[in-house]
Amino acid sequence: NFEYFNLSNEVNIGVPANFELAQNYPNPFNPSTTINYNIPVDGKVSIVLFDMSGREVSTLVNDVKTAGFYSVNFNASSLSSGVYYYTINSNGFSDTKKMMLVK
């Protein structure tokens, strides 16, 4: 049994209900990974990568974004194997996740 629906050409998925920083995938990774994040309101977004000692390694995102669903790809071919942390900061929201680079 099936039924056809006439959908309009444009599908509106809306905006996320709250801030979210997803776990990168794949994890562990070599040499590239993807990080998804959701922003429910317009504003400045910063995603920064740190090494185990807390030193800033890379800035993945540092831009004003409109509310929506986003994804950033990160290529770590210039980094050594190990555990890294990435942090998002936007409109008072902050979250940190751990990722592992295995070469």
PDB file of C-alpha atoms in Angstrom:
ATOM      1  CA  ASN A   1       0.000   0.000   0.000  1.00  0.00           C
ATOM      2  CA  PHE A   2       1.241   3.448  -0.866  1.00  0.00           C
ATOM      3  CA  GLU A   3      -0.069   6.949  -1.310  1.00  0.00           C
ATOM      4  CA  TYR A   4       1.273   9.857  -3.348  1.00  0.00           C
ATOM      5  CA  PHE A   5       1.454  13.354  -1.916  1.00  0.00           C
ATOM      6  CA  ASN A   6       1.728  16.562  -3.928  1.00  0.00           C
ATOM      7  CA  LEU A   7       4.511  18.496  -2.230  1.00  0.00           C
ATOM      8  CA  SER A   8       5.546  22.017  -3.140  1.00  0.00           C
ATOM      9  CA  ASN A   9       8.920  22.465  -4.832  1.00  0.00           C
ATOM     10  CA  GLU A  10      10.371  24.119  -1.740  1.00  0.00           C
ATOM     11  CA  VAL A  11      10.820  22.206   1.491  1.00  0.00           C
ATOM     12  CA  ASN A  12      11.273  24.377   4.568  1.00  0.00           C
ATOM     13  CA  ILE A  13      13.028  22.521   7.368  1.00  0.00           C
ATOM     14  CA  GLY A  14      12.904  25.497   9.731  1.00  0.00           C
ATOM     15  CA  VAL A  15      15.460  26.413  12.333  1.00  0.00           C
ATOM     16  CA  PRO A  16      16.751  24.338  15.233  1.00  0.00           C
ATOM     17  CA  ALA A  17      15.069  24.696  18.626  1.00  0.00           C
ATOM     18  CA  ASN A  18      18.332  25.020  20.557  1.00  0.00           C
ATOM     19  CA  PHE A  19      22.112  25.227  20.253  1.00  0.00           C
ATOM     20  CA  GLU A  20      23.891  21.958  19.591  1.00  0.00           C
ATOM     21  CA  LEU A  21      27.447  20.870  18.897  1.00  0.00           C
ATOM     22  CA  ALA A  22      27.506  17.308  17.573  1.00  0.00           C
ATOM     23  CA  GLN A  23      30.281  14.772  17.982  1.00  0.00           C
ATOM     24  CA  ASN A  24      32.575  14.737  14.961  1.00  0.00           C
ATOM     25  CA  TYR A  25      32.399  11.789  12.598  1.00  0.00           C
ATOM     26  CA  PRO A  26      34.191   9.628  11.915  1.00  0.00           C
ATOM     27  CA  ASN A  27      35.912   9.514  15.285  1.00  0.00           C
ATOM     28  CA  PRO A  28      38.731   8.491  15.468  1.00  0.00           C
ATOM     29  CA  PHE A  29      39.596   9.981  12.092  1.00  0.00           C
ATOM     30  CA  ASN A  30      42.438  10.235   9.585  1.00  0.00           C
ATOM     31  CA  PRO A  31      42.983  12.814   8.134  1.00  0.00           C
ATOM     32  CA  SER A  32      39.587  14.563   7.814  1.00  0.00           C
ATOM     33  CA  THR A  33      36.397  14.725   9.866  1.00  0.00           C
ATOM     34  CA  THR A  34      33.044  16.523   9.837  1.00  0.00           C
ATOM     35  CA  ILE A  35      31.516  18.535  12.681  1.00  0.00           C
ATOM     36  CA  ASN A  36      27.813  19.451  12.653  1.00  0.00           C
ATOM     37  CA  TYR A  37      26.326  22.255  14.724  1.00  0.00           C
ATOM     38  CA  ASN A  38      22.949  23.972  15.089  1.00  0.00           C
ATOM     39  CA  ILE A  39      22.338  27.667  15.725  1.00  0.00           C
ATOM     40  CA  PRO A  40      18.755  28.706  16.694  1.00  0.00           C
ATOM     41  CA  VAL A  41      19.368  32.482  16.451  1.00  0.00           C
ATOM     42  CA  ASP A  42      21.517  34.710  14.251  1.00  0.00           C
ATOM     43  CA  GLY A  43      24.875  35.644  15.718  1.00  0.00           C
ATOM     44  CA  LYS A  44      28.627  35.279  15.783  1.00  0.00           C
ATOM     45  CA  VAL A  45      29.840  31.678  15.885  1.00  0.00           C
ATOM     46  CA  SER A  46      33.318  30.563  16.854  1.00  0.00           C
ATOM     47  CA  ILE A  47      34.589  26.973  16.745  1.00  0.00           C
ATOM     48  CA  VAL A  48      38.177  26.557  17.894  1.00  0.00           C
ATOM     49  CA  LEU A  49      40.358  23.434  18.049  1.00  0.00           C
ATOM     50  CA  PHE A  50      42.728  22.883  20.996  1.00  0.00           C
ATOM     51  CA  ASP A  51      45.394  20.263  21.709  1.00  0.00           C
ATOM     52  CA  MET A  52      45.740  18.316  24.977  1.00  0.00           C
ATOM     53  CA  SER A  53      47.750  21.078  26.650  1.00  0.00           C
ATOM     54  CA  GLY A  54      45.091  23.712  25.872  1.00  0.00           C
ATOM     55  CA  ARG A  55      46.966  25.469  23.086  1.00  0.00           C
ATOM     56  CA  GLU A  56      44.837  26.754  20.220  1.00  0.00           C
ATOM     57  CA  VAL A  57      45.622  24.685  17.132  1.00  0.00           C
ATOM     58  CA  SER A  58      43.114  25.988  14.583  1.00  0.00           C
ATOM     59  CA  THR A  59      40.039  28.184  14.179  1.00  0.00           C
ATOM     60  CA  LEU A  60      37.429  26.207  12.242  1.00  0.00           C
ATOM     61  CA  VAL A  61      34.651  28.838  12.232  1.00  0.00           C
ATOM     62  CA  ASN A  62      34.788  32.528  13.154  1.00  0.00           C
ATOM     63  CA  ASP A  63      31.896  34.202  11.380  1.00  0.00           C
ATOM     64  CA  VAL A  64      28.407  35.650  11.764  1.00  0.00           C
ATOM     65  CA  LYS A  65      25.854  32.962  10.878  1.00  0.00           C
ATOM     66  CA  THR A  66      22.099  33.003  10.431  1.00  0.00           C
ATOM     67  CA  ALA A  67      19.969  30.522  12.375  1.00  0.00           C
ATOM     68  CA  GLY A  68      20.184  27.047  10.858  1.00  0.00           C
ATOM     69  CA  PHE A  69      21.956  23.727  10.558  1.00  0.00           C
ATOM     70  CA  TYR A  70      25.652  23.800   9.661  1.00  0.00           C
ATOM     71  CA  SER A  71      28.525  21.448   8.951  1.00  0.00           C
ATOM     72  CA  VAL A  72      32.264  22.090   8.822  1.00  0.00           C
ATOM     73  CA  ASN A  73      34.912  19.769   7.387  1.00  0.00           C
ATOM     74  CA  PHE A  74      38.322  19.716   9.036  1.00  0.00           C
ATOM     75  CA  ASN A  75      41.489  18.297   7.474  1.00  0.00           C
ATOM     76  CA  ALA A  76      44.103  17.465  10.117  1.00  0.00           C
ATOM     77  CA  SER A  77      46.820  16.195   7.780  1.00  0.00           C
ATOM     78  CA  SER A  78      49.299  18.726   9.227  1.00  0.00           C
ATOM     79  CA  LEU A  79      48.663  17.647  12.849  1.00  0.00           C
ATOM     80  CA  SER A  80      50.169  14.765  14.777  1.00  0.00           C
ATOM     81  CA  SER A  81      48.175  11.865  16.200  1.00  0.00           C
ATOM     82  CA  GLY A  82      46.468  12.507  19.504  1.00  0.00           C
ATOM     83  CA  VAL A  83      43.424  13.795  21.308  1.00  0.00           C
ATOM     84  CA  TYR A  84      42.057  17.237  20.449  1.00  0.00           C
ATOM     85  CA  TYR A  85      39.161  19.293  21.792  1.00  0.00           C
ATOM     86  CA  TYR A  86      36.859  21.578  19.839  1.00  0.00           C
ATOM     87  CA  THR A  87      34.731  24.291  21.440  1.00  0.00           C
ATOM     88  CA  ILE A  88      31.800  26.304  20.115  1.00  0.00           C
ATOM     89  CA  ASN A  89      30.909  29.760  21.434  1.00  0.00           C
ATOM     90  CA  SER A  90      27.814  31.626  20.243  1.00  0.00           C
ATOM     91  CA  ASN A  91      25.380  34.010  21.971  1.00  0.00           C
ATOM     92  CA  GLY A  92      26.403  32.864  25.454  1.00  0.00           C
ATOM     93  CA  PHE A  93      26.305  29.164  24.540  1.00  0.00           C
ATOM     94  CA  SER A  94      29.489  27.139  24.933  1.00  0.00           C
ATOM     95  CA  ASP A  95      30.144  23.419  24.491  1.00  0.00           C
ATOM     96  CA  THR A  96      33.255  21.269  24.106  1.00  0.00           C
ATOM     97  CA  LYS A  97      33.742  17.841  22.525  1.00  0.00           C
ATOM     98  CA  LYS A  98      36.739  15.527  22.213  1.00  0.00           C
ATOM     99  CA  MET A  99      38.107  14.080  18.960  1.00  0.00           C
ATOM    100  CA  MET A 100      40.906  11.644  18.254  1.00  0.00           C
ATOM    101  CA  LEU A 101      43.301  11.782  15.314  1.00  0.00           C
ATOM    102  CA  VAL A 102      44.950   8.445  14.507  1.00  0.00           C
ATOM    103  CA  LYS A 103      47.582   8.315  11.761  1.00  0.00           C
TER     104      LYS A 103
END
